[in-house]
Coordinates of C-alpha atoms in Angstrom, one line a residue:
X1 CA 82.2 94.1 133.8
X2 CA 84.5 92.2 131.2
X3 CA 83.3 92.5 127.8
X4 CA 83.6 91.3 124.6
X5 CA 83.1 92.5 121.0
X6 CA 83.9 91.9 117.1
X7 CA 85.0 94.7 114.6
X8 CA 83.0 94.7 111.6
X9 CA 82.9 97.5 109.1
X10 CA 78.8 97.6 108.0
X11 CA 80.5 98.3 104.5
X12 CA 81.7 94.4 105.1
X13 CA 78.2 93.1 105.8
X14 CA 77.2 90.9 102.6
X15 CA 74.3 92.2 100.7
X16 CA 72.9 92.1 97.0
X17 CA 73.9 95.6 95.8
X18 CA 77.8 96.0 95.5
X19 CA 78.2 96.7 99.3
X20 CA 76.9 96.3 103.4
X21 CA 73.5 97.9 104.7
X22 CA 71.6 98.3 107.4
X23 CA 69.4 95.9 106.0
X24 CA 68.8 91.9 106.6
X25 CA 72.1 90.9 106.9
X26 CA 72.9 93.6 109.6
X27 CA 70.5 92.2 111.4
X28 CA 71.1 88.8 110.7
X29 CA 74.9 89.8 112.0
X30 CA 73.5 91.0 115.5
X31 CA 71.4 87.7 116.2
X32 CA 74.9 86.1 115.4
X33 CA 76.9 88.1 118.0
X34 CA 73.6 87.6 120.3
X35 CA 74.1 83.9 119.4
X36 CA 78.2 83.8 120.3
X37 CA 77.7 85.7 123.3
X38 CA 79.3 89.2 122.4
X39 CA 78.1 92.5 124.2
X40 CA 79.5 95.1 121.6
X41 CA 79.7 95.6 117.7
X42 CA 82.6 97.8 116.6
X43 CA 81.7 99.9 113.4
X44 CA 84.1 102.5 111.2
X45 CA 83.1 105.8 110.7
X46 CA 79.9 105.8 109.1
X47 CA 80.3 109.5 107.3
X48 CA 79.8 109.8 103.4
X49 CA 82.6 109.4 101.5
X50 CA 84.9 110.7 98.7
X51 CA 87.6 110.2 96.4
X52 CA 89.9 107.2 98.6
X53 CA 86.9 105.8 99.8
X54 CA 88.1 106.4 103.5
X55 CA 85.3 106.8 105.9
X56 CA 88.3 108.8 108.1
X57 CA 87.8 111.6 105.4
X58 CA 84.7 112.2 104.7
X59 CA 82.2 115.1 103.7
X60 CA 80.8 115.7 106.9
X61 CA 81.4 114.9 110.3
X62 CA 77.5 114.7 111.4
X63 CA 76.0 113.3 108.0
X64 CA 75.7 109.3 106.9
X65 CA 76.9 107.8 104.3
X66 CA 73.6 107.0 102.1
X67 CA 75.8 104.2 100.2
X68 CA 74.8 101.9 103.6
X69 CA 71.3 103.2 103.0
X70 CA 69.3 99.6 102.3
X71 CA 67.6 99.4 98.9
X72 CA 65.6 96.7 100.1
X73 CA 64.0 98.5 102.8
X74 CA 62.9 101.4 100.4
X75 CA 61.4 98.6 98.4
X76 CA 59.0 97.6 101.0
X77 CA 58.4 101.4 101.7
X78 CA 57.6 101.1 98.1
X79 CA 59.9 103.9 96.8
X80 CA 61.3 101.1 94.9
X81 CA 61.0 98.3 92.7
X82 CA 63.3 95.6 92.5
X83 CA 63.9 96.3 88.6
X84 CA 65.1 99.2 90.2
X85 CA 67.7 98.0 91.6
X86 CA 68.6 94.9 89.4
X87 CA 68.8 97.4 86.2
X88 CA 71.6 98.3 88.0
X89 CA 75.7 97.0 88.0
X90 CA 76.6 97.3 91.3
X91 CA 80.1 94.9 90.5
X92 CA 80.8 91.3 90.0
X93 CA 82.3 90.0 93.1
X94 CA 80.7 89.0 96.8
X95 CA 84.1 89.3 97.9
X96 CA 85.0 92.9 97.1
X97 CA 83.5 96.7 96.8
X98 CA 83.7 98.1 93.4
X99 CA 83.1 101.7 95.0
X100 CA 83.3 103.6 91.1
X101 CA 80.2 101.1 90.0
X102 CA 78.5 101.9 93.2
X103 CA 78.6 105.4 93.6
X104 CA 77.5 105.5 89.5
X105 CA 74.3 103.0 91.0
X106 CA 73.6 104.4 94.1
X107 CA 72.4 107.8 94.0
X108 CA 70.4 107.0 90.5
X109 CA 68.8 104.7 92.6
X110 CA 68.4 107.0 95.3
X111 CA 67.1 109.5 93.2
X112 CA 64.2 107.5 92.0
X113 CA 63.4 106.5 95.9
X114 CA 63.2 110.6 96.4
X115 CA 61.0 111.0 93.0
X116 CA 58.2 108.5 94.6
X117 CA 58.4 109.5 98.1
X118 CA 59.8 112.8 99.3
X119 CA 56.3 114.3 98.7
X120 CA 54.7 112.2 101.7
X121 CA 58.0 112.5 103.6
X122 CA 58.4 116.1 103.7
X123 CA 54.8 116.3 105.6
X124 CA 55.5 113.5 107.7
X125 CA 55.9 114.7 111.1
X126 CA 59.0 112.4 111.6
X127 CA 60.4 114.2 108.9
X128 CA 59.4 117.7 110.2
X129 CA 61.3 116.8 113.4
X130 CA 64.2 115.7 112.2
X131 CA 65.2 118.5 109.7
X132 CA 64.7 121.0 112.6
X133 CA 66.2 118.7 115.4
X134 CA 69.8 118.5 112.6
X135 CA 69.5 121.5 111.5
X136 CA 72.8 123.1 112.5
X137 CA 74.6 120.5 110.2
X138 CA 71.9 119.5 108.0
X139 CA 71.2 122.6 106.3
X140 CA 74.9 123.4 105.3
X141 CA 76.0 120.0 104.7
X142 CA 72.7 119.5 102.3
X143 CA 73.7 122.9 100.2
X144 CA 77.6 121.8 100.4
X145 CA 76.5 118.7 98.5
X146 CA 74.4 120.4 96.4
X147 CA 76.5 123.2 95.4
X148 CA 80.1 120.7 95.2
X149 CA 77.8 119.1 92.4
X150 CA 77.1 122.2 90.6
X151 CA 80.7 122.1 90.3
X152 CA 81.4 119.1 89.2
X153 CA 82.8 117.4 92.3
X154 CA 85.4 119.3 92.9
X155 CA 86.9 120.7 96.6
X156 CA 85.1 123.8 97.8
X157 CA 88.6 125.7 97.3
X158 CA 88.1 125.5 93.7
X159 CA 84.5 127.3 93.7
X160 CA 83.6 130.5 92.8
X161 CA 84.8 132.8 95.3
X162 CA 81.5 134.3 96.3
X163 CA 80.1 130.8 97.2
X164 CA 83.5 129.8 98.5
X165 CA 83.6 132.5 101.1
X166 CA 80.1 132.0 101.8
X167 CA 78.9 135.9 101.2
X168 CA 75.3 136.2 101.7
X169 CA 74.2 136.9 98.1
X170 CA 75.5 133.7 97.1
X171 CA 74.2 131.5 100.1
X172 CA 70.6 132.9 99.5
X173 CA 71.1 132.2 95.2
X174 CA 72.8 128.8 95.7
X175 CA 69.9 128.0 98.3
X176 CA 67.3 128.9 95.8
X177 CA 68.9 127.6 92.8
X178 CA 69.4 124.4 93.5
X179 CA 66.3 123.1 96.4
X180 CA 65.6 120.5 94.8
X181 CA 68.7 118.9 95.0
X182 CA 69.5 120.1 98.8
X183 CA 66.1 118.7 99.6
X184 CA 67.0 115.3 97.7
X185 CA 70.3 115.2 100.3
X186 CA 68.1 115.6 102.8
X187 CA 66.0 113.0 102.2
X188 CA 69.3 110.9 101.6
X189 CA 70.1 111.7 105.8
X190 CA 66.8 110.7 106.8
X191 CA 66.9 107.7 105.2
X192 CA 69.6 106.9 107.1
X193 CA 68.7 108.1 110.3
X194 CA 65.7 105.8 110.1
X195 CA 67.3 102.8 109.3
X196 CA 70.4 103.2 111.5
X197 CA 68.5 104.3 114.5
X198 CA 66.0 101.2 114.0
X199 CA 69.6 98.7 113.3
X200 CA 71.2 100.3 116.6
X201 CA 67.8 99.6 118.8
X202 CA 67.7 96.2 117.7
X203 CA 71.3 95.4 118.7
X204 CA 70.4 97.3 122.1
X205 CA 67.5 95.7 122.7
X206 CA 69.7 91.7 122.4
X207 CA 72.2 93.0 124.8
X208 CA 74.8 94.7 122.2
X209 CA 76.3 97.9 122.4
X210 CA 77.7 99.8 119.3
X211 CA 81.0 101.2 119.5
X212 CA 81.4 103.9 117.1
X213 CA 84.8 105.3 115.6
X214 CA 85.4 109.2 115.1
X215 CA 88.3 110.3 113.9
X216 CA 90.1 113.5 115.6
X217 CA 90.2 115.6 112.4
X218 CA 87.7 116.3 109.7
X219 CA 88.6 115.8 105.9
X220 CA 89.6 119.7 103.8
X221 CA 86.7 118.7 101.3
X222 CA 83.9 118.4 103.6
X223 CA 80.6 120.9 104.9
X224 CA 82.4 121.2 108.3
X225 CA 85.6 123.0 107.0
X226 CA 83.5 125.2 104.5
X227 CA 81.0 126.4 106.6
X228 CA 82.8 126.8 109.9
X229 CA 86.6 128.4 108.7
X230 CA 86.7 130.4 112.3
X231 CA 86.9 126.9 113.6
X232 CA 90.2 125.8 112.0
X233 CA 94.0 127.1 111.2
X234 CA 93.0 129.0 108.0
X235 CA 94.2 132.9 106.5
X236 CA 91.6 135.5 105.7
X237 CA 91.7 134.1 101.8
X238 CA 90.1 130.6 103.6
X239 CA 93.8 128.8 102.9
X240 CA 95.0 126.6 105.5
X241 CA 98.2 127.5 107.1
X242 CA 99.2 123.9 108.7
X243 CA 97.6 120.2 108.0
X244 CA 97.2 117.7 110.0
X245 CA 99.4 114.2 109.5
X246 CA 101.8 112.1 112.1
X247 CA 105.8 111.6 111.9
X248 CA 107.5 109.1 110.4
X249 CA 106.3 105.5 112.2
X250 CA 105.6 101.9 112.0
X251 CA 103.3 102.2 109.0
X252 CA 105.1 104.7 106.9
X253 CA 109.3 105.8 106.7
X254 CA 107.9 109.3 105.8
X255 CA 105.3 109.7 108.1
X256 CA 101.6 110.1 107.0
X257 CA 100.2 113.3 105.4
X258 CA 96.9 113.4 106.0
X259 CA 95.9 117.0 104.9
X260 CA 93.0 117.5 107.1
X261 CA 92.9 121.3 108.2
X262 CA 94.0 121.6 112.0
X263 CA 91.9 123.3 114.9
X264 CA 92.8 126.6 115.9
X265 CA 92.2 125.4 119.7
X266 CA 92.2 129.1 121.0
X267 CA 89.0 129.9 119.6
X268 CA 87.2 126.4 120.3
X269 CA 88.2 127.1 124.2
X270 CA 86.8 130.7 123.9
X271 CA 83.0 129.1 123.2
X272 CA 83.8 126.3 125.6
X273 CA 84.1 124.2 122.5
X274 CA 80.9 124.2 121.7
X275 CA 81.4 122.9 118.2
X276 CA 82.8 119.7 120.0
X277 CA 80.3 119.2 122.4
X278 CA 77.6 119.2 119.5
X279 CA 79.7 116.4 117.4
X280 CA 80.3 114.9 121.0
X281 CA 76.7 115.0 121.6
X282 CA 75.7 113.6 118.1
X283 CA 78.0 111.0 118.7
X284 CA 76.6 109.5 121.4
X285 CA 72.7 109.6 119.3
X286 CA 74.6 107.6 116.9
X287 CA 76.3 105.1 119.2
X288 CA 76.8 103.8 122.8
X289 CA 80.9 104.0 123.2
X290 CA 83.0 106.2 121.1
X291 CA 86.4 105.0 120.0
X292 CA 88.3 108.6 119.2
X293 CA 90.9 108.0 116.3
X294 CA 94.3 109.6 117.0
X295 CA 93.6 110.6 120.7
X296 CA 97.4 111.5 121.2
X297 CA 96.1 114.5 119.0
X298 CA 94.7 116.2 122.1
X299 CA 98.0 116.6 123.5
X300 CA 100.2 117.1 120.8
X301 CA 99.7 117.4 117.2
X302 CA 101.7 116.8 114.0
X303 CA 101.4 120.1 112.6
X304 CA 103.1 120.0 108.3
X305 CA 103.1 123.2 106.2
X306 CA 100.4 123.0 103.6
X307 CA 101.5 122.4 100.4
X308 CA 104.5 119.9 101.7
X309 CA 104.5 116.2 99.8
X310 CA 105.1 114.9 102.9
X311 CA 104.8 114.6 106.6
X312 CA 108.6 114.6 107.1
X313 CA 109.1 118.4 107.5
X314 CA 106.2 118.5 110.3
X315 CA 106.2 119.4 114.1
X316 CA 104.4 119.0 117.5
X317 CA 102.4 121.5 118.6
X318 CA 100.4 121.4 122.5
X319 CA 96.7 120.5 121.8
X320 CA 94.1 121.1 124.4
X321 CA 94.7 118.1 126.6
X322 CA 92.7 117.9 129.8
X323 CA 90.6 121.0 129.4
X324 CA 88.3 119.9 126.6
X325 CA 87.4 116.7 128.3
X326 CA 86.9 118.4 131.6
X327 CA 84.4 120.4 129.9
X328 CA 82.6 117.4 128.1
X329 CA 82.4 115.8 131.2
X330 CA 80.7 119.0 133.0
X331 CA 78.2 119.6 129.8
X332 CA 77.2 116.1 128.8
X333 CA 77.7 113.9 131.7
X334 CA 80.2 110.7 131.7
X335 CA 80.6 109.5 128.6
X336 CA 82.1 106.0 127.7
X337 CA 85.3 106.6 125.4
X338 CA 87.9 104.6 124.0
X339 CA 90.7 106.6 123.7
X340 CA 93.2 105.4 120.4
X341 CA 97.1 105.7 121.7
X342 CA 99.0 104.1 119.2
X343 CA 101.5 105.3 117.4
X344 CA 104.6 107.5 119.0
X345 CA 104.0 107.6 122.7
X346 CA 104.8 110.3 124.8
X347 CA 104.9 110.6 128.7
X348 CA 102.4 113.8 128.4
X349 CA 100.2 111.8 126.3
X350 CA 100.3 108.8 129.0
X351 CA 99.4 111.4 131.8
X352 CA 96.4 112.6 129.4
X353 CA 95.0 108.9 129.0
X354 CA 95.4 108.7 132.6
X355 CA 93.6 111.5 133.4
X356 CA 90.8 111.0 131.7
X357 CA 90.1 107.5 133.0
X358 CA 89.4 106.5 129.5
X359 CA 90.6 103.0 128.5
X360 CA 93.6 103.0 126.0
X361 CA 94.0 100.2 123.1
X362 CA 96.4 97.3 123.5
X363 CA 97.6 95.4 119.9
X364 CA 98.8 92.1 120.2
X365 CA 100.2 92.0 116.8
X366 CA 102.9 94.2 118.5
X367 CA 103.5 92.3 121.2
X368 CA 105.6 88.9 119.8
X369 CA 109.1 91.0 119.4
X370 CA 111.6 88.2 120.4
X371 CA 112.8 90.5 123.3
X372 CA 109.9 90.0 125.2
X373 CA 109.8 93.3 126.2
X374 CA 106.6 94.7 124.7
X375 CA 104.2 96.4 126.4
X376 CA 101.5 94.9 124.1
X377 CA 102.0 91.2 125.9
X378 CA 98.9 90.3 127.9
X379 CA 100.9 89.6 131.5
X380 CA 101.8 93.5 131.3
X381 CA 97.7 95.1 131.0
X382 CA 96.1 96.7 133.7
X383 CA 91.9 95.9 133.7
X384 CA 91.5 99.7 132.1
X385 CA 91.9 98.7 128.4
X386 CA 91.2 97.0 125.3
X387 CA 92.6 94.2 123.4
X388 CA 92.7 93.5 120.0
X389 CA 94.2 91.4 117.6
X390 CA 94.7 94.3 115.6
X391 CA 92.9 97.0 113.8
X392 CA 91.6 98.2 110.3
X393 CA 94.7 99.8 109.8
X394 CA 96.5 96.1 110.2
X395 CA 97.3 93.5 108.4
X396 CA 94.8 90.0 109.1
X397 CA 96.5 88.2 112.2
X398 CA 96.6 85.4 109.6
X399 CA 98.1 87.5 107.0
X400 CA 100.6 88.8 109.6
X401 CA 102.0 86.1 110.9
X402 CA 102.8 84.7 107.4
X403 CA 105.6 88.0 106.9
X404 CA 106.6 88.0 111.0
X405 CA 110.1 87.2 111.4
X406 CA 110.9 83.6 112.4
X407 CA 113.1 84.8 115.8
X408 CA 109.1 86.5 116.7
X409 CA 107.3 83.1 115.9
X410 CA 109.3 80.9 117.8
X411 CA 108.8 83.5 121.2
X412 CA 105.0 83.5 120.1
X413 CA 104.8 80.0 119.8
X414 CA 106.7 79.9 123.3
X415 CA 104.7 82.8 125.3
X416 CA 101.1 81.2 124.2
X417 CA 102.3 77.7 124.7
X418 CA 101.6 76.6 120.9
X419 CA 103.7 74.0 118.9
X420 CA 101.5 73.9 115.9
X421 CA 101.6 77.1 113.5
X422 CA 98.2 76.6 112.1
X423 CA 96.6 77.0 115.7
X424 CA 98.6 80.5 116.1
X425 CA 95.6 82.5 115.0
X426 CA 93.3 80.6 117.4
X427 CA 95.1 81.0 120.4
X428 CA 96.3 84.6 120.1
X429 CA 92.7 85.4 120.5
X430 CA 92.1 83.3 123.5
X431 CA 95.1 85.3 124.7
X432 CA 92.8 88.4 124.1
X433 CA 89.9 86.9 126.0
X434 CA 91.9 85.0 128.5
X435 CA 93.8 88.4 129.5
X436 CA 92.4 91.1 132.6
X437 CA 91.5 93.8 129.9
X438 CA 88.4 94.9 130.8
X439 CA 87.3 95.1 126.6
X440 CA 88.4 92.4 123.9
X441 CA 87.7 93.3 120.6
X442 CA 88.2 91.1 117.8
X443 CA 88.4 92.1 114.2
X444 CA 85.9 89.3 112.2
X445 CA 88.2 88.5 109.6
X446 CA 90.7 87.1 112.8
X447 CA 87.8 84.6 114.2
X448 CA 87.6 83.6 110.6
X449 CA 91.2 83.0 109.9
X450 CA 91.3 84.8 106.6
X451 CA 94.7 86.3 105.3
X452 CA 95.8 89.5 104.2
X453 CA 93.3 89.4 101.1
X454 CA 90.9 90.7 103.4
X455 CA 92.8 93.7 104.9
X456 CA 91.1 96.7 105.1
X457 CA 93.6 99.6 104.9
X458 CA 97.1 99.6 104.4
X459 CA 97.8 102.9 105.7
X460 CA 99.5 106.0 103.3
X461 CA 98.4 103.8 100.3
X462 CA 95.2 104.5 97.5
X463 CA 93.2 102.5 95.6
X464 CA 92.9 98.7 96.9
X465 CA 91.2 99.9 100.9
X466 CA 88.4 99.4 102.4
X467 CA 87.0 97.3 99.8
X468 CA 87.1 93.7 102.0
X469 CA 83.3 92.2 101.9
X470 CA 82.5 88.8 104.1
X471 CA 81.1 85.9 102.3
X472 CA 77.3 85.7 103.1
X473 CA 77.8 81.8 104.5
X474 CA 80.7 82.6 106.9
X475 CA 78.0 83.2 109.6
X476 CA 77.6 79.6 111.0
X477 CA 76.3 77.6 113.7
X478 CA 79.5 76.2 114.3
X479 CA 81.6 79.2 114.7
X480 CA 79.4 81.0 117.0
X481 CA 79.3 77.8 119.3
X482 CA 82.9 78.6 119.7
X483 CA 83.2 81.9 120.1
X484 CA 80.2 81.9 122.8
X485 CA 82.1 78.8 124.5
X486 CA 85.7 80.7 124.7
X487 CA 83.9 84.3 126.0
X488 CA 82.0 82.1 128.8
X489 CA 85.3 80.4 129.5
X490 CA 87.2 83.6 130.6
X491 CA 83.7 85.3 132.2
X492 CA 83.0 87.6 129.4
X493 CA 79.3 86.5 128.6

């Protein structure tokens, strides 16, 4: 079956308080992909998050990120008022995420939603269950919270060393100390379970499946590396030895140094990777296809020293390949998967892909090299893929073709038969629908022509990401009328 999608970040999703929800507008959003005809809605990661605002490293790889949490909804559960949430500054633009004025607003906020109704939530049988149905993540990632704010914020490696190396004694004082706030970040994850499970049934239920992104790795500072060291490349003083990262590449001369503590795969295939069959598993609660961030990973990793400034001085290390996805197969069933290729290509990690029988990604902002040898142009896919204008980590297709070279735009004016530069966008999209990929998936921002002002993440770079917000009247009639008329066009509806 040919399908079609759009990328949209919920942090993207217009709303009243400084950044996207699962409220109104979400939902507004899926009648609009009902209306143009599209069967899936491509998310980021929707884990908390921390200093970079990256939901690729975030504090826990099960937990949600309460900032999407919808203040409007807890006002009609009446565990807020709308003075609330006006007393608050959540930023002055409609445009952009001021993520230091939301995370001072939100959890105040948040705090007075737990005040009025945590005591009829916590008896609330709903409640009950899902505490003791997340309980293998809930209950450390709830006291890492807790305890990370006892401490001002700071990295677990920078605790006290009792509570760092998780000895009993301080587990069981830590717990007691500080209940009230574990239970108020567990009211936080319910929040969100309710209104994410309710936002993904209504997409369901009008035809639209969510793709969810996960990235290979988890961040250092998170619950998952503090309370489950065994699991990862670390000394008997709870140091990492390695860090994750990739070589020098397209988007970065000295390669990107990512930092996130690597898997010591040995032990994961001695308890049939359990670990990963439970975030596998919770995946697939959260979403209907899962796009896995650096698949390549599996194969081969980047492995750097810790401590090195940069990823130059890494090396490739053998991963688990095959064998874990053999065994997620046998223990959870067939699962749909996306698998994320890009980057330096190897023929072991083409054989991987293959082997699997999981669809690989295809770019077409890498295909218009005046060679025309890419293996990104649409006449060289097989069916088992999926297109896209590009990705989060790329520029705007308007924004890239502004910096391409001119020998590129004249063979991309040639290959999509296009004499008029202001069309370009337009029909390198109905090159994406028009091509035999079984998946098209097309970032909003490219269906609204916008340029690189509303990038999301220029990779190896801090402080201007992931802040890109969608004007609340770019939504229209008119628009959706074409998309739905260009998917029906090349049998996509």
């Amino acid at each position: 079956m040919r399908q079609q999608g759009i990328l949209m970040p919920i942090s993207s999703i217009p709303s009243a308080y400084g950044i996207g929800t699962f409220g109104k507008e979400s939902y507004r959003f899926v009648d609009f992909l009902h209306e143009a005809g599209q069967s899936m809605w491509q998310i980021l990661p929707l884990g908390p998050t921390g200093y970079g605002d990256s939901p690729y490293q975030s504090f826990s790889t099960f937990a949600g990120n309460p900032y999407f949490i919808d203040l409007e909804l807890l006002m009609e559960a009446g565990y807020l008022t709308e003075e609330d949430c006006e007393a608050c500054d959540w930023g002055g633009s409609v445009e952009y995420i001021d993520y230091e004025k939301i995370y001072k607003s939100r959890f105040r906020v948040l705090r007075k939603a737990y005040e009025r109704g945590f005591k009829s939530v916590k008896r609330a049988a709903e409640y009950v269950a899902f505490t003791e149905d997340n309980a293998y993540w809930l209950e450390d990632y709830a006291l890492y919270m807790a305890v990370k704010d006892s401490f001002d914020g700071v990295c677990f490696m920078e605790w006290d060393e009792d509570i760092r190396l998780r000895k009993k004694t301080a587990l069981s004082k830590y717990k007691k100390l500080l209940k009230e706030e574990i239970d108020f970040y567990k009211f936080q994850q319910y929040l969100f379970w309710i209104q994410w499970s309710a936002l993904k049934r209504y997409a369901n239920e009008k035809g639209i499946e969510i793709v969810g992104d996960i990235p290979i790795y988890v961040a250092f500072d998170s619950a998952d590396t503090w309370a489950n060291q065994k699991l990862f490349q670390m000394d008997e003083k709870g140091y990492p030895t390695g860090v994750a990262g990739c070589p020098p590449d397209y988007f970065s001369k000295t390669g990107q140094l990512w930092g996130n503590p690597l898997y010591d795969w040995d032990y994961h295939k001695s308890t049939e990777y359990e670990w990963w069959m439970q975030r596998f598993a919770h995946c697939y609660q959260l979403y209907d296809v899962v796009r896995i961030d650096h698949f390549r990973g599996f194969d081969e990793y980047w492995w750097v020293p810790y401590g090195d400034p940069t990823a130059e001085g890494g090396h490739w290390v053998k991963g688990p390949g095959y064998d874990l996805f053999k065994t997620m197969r046998k223990k959870l069933g067939k699962k749909r998967v996306i698998a994320e290729d890009l980057g330096f290509m190897t023929d072991s990690v083409r054989r991987l892909v293959k082997r699997t029988g999981f669809p690989n990604m295809k770019i077409l902002q890498f295909a218009f090299e005046a060679n025309g040898e890419s293996e990104y142009l649409p006449h060289c896919y097989d069916k088992n893929c999926v297109v896209y204008t590009g990705t989060h980590d790329n520029d705007t297709m308007a924004g890239f073709m502004k910096q391409m070279p001119a020998k590129d735009i004249r063979f991309m004016r040639k290959y999509l038969h296009c004499k008029e530069d202001k069309k370009l966008c337009r029909e390198v999209i109905r090159a994406a629908v028009a091509s035999v990929a079984d998946i098209v998936i097309i970032p909003m921002q490219d269906w609204l022509e916008l340029d690189n002002a509303a990038r999301i993440n220029v990779p190896s770079t801090l402080g201007e990401n992931w802040k890109w917000r969608m004007k609340a009247d770019a939504l229209t009639d008119k628009l959706a009328k074409r998309i739905y008329k260009l998917t029906k066009l090349y049998g996509r509806i």
